[in-house]
Short mmCIF file of C-alpha atoms in Angstrom, two decimals:
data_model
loop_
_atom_site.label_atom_id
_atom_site.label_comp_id
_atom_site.label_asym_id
_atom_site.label_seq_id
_atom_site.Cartn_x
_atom_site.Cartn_y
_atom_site.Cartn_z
CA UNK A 120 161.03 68.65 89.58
CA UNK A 121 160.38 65.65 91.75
CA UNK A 122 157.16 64.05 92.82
CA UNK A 123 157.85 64.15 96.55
CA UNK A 124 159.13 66.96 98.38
CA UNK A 125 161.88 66.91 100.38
CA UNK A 126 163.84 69.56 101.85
CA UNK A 127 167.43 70.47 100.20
CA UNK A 128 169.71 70.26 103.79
CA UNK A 129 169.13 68.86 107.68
CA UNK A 130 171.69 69.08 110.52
CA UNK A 131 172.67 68.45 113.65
CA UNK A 132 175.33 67.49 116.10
CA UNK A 133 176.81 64.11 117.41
CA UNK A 134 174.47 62.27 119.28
CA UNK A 135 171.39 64.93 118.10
CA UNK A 136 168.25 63.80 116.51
CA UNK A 137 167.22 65.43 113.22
CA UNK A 138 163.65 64.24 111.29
CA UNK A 139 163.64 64.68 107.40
CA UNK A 140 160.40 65.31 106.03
CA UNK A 141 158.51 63.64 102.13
CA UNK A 142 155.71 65.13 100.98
CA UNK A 143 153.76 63.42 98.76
CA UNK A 144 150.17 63.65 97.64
CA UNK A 145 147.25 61.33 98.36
CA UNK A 146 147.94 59.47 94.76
CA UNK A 147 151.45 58.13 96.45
CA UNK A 148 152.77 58.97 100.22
CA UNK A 149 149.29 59.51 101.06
CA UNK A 150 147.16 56.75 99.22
CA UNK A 151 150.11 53.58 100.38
CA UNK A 152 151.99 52.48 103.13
CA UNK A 153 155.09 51.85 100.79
CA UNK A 154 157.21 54.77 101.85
CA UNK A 155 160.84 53.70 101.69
CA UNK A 156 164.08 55.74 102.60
CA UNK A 157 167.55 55.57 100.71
CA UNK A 158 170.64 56.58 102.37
CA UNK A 159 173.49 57.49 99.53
CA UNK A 160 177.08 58.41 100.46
CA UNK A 161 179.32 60.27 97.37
CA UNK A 162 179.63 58.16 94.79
CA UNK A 163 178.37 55.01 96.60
CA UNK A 164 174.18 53.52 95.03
CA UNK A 165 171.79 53.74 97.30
CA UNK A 166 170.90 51.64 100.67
CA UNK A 167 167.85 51.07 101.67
CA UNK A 168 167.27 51.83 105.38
CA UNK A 169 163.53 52.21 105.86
CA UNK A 170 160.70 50.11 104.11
CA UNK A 171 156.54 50.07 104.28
CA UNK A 172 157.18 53.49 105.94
CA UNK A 173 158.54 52.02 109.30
CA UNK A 174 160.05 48.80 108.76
CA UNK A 175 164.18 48.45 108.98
CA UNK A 176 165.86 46.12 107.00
CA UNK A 177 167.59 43.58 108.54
CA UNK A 178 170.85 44.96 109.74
CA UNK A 179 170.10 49.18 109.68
CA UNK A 180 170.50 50.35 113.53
CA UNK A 181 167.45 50.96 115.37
CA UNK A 182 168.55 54.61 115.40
CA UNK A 183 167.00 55.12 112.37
CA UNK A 184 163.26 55.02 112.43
CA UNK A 185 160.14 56.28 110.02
CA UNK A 186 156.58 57.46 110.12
CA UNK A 187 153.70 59.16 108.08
CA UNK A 188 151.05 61.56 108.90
CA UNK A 189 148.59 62.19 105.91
CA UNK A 190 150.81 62.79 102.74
CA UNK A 191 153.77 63.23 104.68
CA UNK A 192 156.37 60.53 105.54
CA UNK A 193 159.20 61.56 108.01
CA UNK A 194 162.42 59.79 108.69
CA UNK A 195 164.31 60.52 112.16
CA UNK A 196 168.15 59.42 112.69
CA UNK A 197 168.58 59.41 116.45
CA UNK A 198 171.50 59.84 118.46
CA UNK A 199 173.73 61.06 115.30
CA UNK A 200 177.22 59.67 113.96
CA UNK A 201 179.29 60.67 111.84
CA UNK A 202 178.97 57.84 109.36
CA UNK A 203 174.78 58.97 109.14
CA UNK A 204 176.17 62.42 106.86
CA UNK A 205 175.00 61.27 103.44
CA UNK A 206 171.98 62.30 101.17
CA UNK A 207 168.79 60.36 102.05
CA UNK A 208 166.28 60.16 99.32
CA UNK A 209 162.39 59.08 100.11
CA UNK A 210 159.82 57.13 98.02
CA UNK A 211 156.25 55.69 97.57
CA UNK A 212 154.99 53.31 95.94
CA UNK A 213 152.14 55.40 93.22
CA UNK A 214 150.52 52.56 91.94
CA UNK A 215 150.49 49.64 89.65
CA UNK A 216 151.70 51.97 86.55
CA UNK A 217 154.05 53.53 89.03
CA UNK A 218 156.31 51.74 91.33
CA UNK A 219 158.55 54.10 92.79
CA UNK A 220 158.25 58.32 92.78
CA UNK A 221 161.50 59.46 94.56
CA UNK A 222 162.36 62.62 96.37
CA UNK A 223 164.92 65.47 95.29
CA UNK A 224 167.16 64.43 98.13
CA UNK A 225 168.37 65.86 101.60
CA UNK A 226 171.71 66.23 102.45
CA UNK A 227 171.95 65.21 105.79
CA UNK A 228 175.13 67.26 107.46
CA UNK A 229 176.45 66.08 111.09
CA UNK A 230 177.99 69.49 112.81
CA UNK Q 669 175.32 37.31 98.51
CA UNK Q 670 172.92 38.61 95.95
CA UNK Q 671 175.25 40.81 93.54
CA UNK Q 672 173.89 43.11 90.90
CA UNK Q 673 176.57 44.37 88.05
CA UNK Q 674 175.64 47.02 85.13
CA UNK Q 675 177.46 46.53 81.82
CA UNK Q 676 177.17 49.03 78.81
CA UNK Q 677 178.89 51.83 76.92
CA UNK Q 678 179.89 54.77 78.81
CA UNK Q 679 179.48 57.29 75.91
CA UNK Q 680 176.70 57.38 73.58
CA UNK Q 681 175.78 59.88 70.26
CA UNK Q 682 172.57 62.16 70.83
CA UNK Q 683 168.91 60.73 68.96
CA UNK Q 684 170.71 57.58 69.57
CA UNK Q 685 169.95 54.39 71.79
CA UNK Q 686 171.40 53.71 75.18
CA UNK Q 687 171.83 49.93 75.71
CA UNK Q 688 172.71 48.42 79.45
CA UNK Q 689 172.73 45.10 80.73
CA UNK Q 690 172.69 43.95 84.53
CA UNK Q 691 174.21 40.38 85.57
CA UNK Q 692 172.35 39.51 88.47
CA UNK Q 693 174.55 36.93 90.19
CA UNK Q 694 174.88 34.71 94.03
CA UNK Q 695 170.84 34.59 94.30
CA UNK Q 696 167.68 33.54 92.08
CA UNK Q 697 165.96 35.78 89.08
CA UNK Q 698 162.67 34.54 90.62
CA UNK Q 699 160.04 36.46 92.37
CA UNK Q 700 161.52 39.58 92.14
CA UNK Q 701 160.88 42.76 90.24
CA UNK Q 702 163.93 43.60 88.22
CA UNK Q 703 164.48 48.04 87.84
CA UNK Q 704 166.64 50.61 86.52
CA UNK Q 705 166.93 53.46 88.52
CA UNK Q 706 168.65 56.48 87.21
CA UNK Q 707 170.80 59.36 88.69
CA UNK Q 708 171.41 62.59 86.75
CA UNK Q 709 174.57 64.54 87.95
CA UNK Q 710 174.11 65.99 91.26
CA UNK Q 711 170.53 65.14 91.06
CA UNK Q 712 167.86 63.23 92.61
CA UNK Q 713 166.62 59.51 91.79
CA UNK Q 714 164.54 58.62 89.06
CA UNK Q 715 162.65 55.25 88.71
CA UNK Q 716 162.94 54.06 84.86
CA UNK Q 717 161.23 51.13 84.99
CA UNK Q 718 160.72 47.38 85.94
CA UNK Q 719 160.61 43.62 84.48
CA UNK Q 720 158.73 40.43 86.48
CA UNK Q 721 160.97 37.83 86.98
CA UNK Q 722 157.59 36.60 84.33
CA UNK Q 723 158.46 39.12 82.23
CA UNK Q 724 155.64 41.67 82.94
CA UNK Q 725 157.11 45.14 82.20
CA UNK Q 726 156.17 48.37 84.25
CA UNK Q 727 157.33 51.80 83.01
CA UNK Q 728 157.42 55.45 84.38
CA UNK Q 729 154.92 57.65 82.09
CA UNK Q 730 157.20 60.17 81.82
CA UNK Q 731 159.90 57.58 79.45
CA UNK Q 732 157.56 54.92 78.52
CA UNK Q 733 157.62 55.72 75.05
CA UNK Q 734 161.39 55.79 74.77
CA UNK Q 735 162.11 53.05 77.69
CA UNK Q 736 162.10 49.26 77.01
CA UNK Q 737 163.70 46.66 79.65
CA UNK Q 738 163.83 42.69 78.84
CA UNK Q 739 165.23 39.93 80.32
CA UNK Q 740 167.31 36.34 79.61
CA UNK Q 741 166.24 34.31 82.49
CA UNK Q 742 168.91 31.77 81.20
CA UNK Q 743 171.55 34.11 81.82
CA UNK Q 744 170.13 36.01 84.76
CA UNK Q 745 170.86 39.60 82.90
CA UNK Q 746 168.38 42.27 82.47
CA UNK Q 747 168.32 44.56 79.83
CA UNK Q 748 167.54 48.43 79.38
CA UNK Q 749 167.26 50.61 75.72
CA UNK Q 750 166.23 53.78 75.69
CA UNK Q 751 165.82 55.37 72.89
CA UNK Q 752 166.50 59.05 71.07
CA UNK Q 753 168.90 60.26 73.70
CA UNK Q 754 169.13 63.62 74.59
CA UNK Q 755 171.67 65.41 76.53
CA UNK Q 756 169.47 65.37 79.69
CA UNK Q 757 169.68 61.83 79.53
CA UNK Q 758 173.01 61.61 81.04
CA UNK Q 759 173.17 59.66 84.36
CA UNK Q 760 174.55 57.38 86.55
CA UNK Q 761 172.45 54.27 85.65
CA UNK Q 762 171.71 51.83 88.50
CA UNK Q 763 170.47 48.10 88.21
CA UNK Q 764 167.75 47.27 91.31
CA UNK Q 765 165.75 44.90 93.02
CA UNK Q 766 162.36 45.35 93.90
CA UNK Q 767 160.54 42.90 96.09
CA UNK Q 768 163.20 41.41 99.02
CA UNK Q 769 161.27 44.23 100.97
CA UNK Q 770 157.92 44.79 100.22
CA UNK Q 771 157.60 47.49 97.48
CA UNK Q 772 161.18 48.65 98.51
CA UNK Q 773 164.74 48.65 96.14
CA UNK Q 774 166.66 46.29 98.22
CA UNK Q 775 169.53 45.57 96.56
CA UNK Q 776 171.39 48.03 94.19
CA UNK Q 777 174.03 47.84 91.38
CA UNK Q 778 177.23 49.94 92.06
CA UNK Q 779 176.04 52.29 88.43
CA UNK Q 780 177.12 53.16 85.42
CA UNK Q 781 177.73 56.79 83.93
CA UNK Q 782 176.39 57.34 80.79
CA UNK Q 783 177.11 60.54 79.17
CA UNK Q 784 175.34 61.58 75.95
CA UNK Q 785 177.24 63.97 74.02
CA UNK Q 786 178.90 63.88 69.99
#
């Protein structure tokens, strides 16, 4: 079982928006503003596409964008492509003892 | 370019000890937290653990006991052993950075399967 909750499957069509949702507790997504989102195609290692719950990394399209409401962090891909269907994994910083608590994954699907 | 490569045996024996290595190459060792981040089939991520480029070790409580990571500076390579393998310790092991972002894995080996099985 993971520590953040995420749910299993999101879709939507070309040029759609679709929001994933991480929830945490107040020990991690909650207590930090180190929430950080993975994009993962098959067989490809992670890419980091969101950082300190909002922040892109230098060269991720503006389409993709973050936020967090209590112990829940969201991540919204706007205006959809085909290249965006991959699994997308969340995760927050917990502490000093524990630097990153991931998600189970959502498997982003574009109809 | 910052590159990240893992290195290690592919099969090992249950109760046994899994050894990886990752050659971090095209950037500096310094100021960086060094991780292994692991990947069980068809499952989610799982942080392992990290090494200061100073050598200050952090460690999920859930493998502490069985999870050790160390470093040659000289040879930019990090190094994970994790002990008394189980079956449900099969996974595709990545090699991580942890600082280019704050608090953020910025920079990602390509993995290595490990299966444990006799």
């Amino acid at each position: 079982q993971s520590a953040l909750t995420q749910p299993p499957s999101a879709s939507g069509s070309p040029g759609q928006s679709v929001t994933i949702s991480c929830t945490g507790t107040s020990s991690d997504v909650g207590g930090y503003n180190y929430v950080s989102w993975y994009q993962q195609h098959p067989g490809k290692a992670p890419k980091l596409m969101i950082f300190e719950v909002s922040q892109r990394p230098s060269g991720v399209p503006d389409r993709f964008s973050g936020s967090k409401s209590g112990n829940t962090a969201s991540l919204t891909v706007s205006g959809l492509q085909a290249e965006d269907e991959a699994d997308y994994y969340c995760s927050s910083y917990a502490g000093s003892n524990n630097f990153g608590v991931f998600g189970g994954g959502t498997k982003l699907t574009v109809l | 370019q910052l590159q990240l490569q893992e290195s290690g045996p592919g099969l090992v024996k249950p109760s046994e000890t899994l050894s990886l290595t990752c050659t971090v190459s095209g950037g500096s060792i310094s100021s960086y937290f060094w991780s292994w981040i692991r990947q069980p089939p068809g499952k989610g991520l799982e942080w392992i653990g990290s090494i200061y480029y100073s050598g200050s070790t952090y460690y999920n409580p859930s493998l502490k006991s069985r999870a050790t990571i160390s470093q040659d500076t000289s040879k930019k390579q990090f190094s994970l052993k994790l002990t008394s393998v189980t079956a449900a310790d099969t996974a595709v092991y990545y090699c991580a950075r942890r600082g280019g972002y704050p608090h953020a894995f910025d920079m990602w080996g390509q993995g290595t399967m490990v299966t444990v099985s006799s």
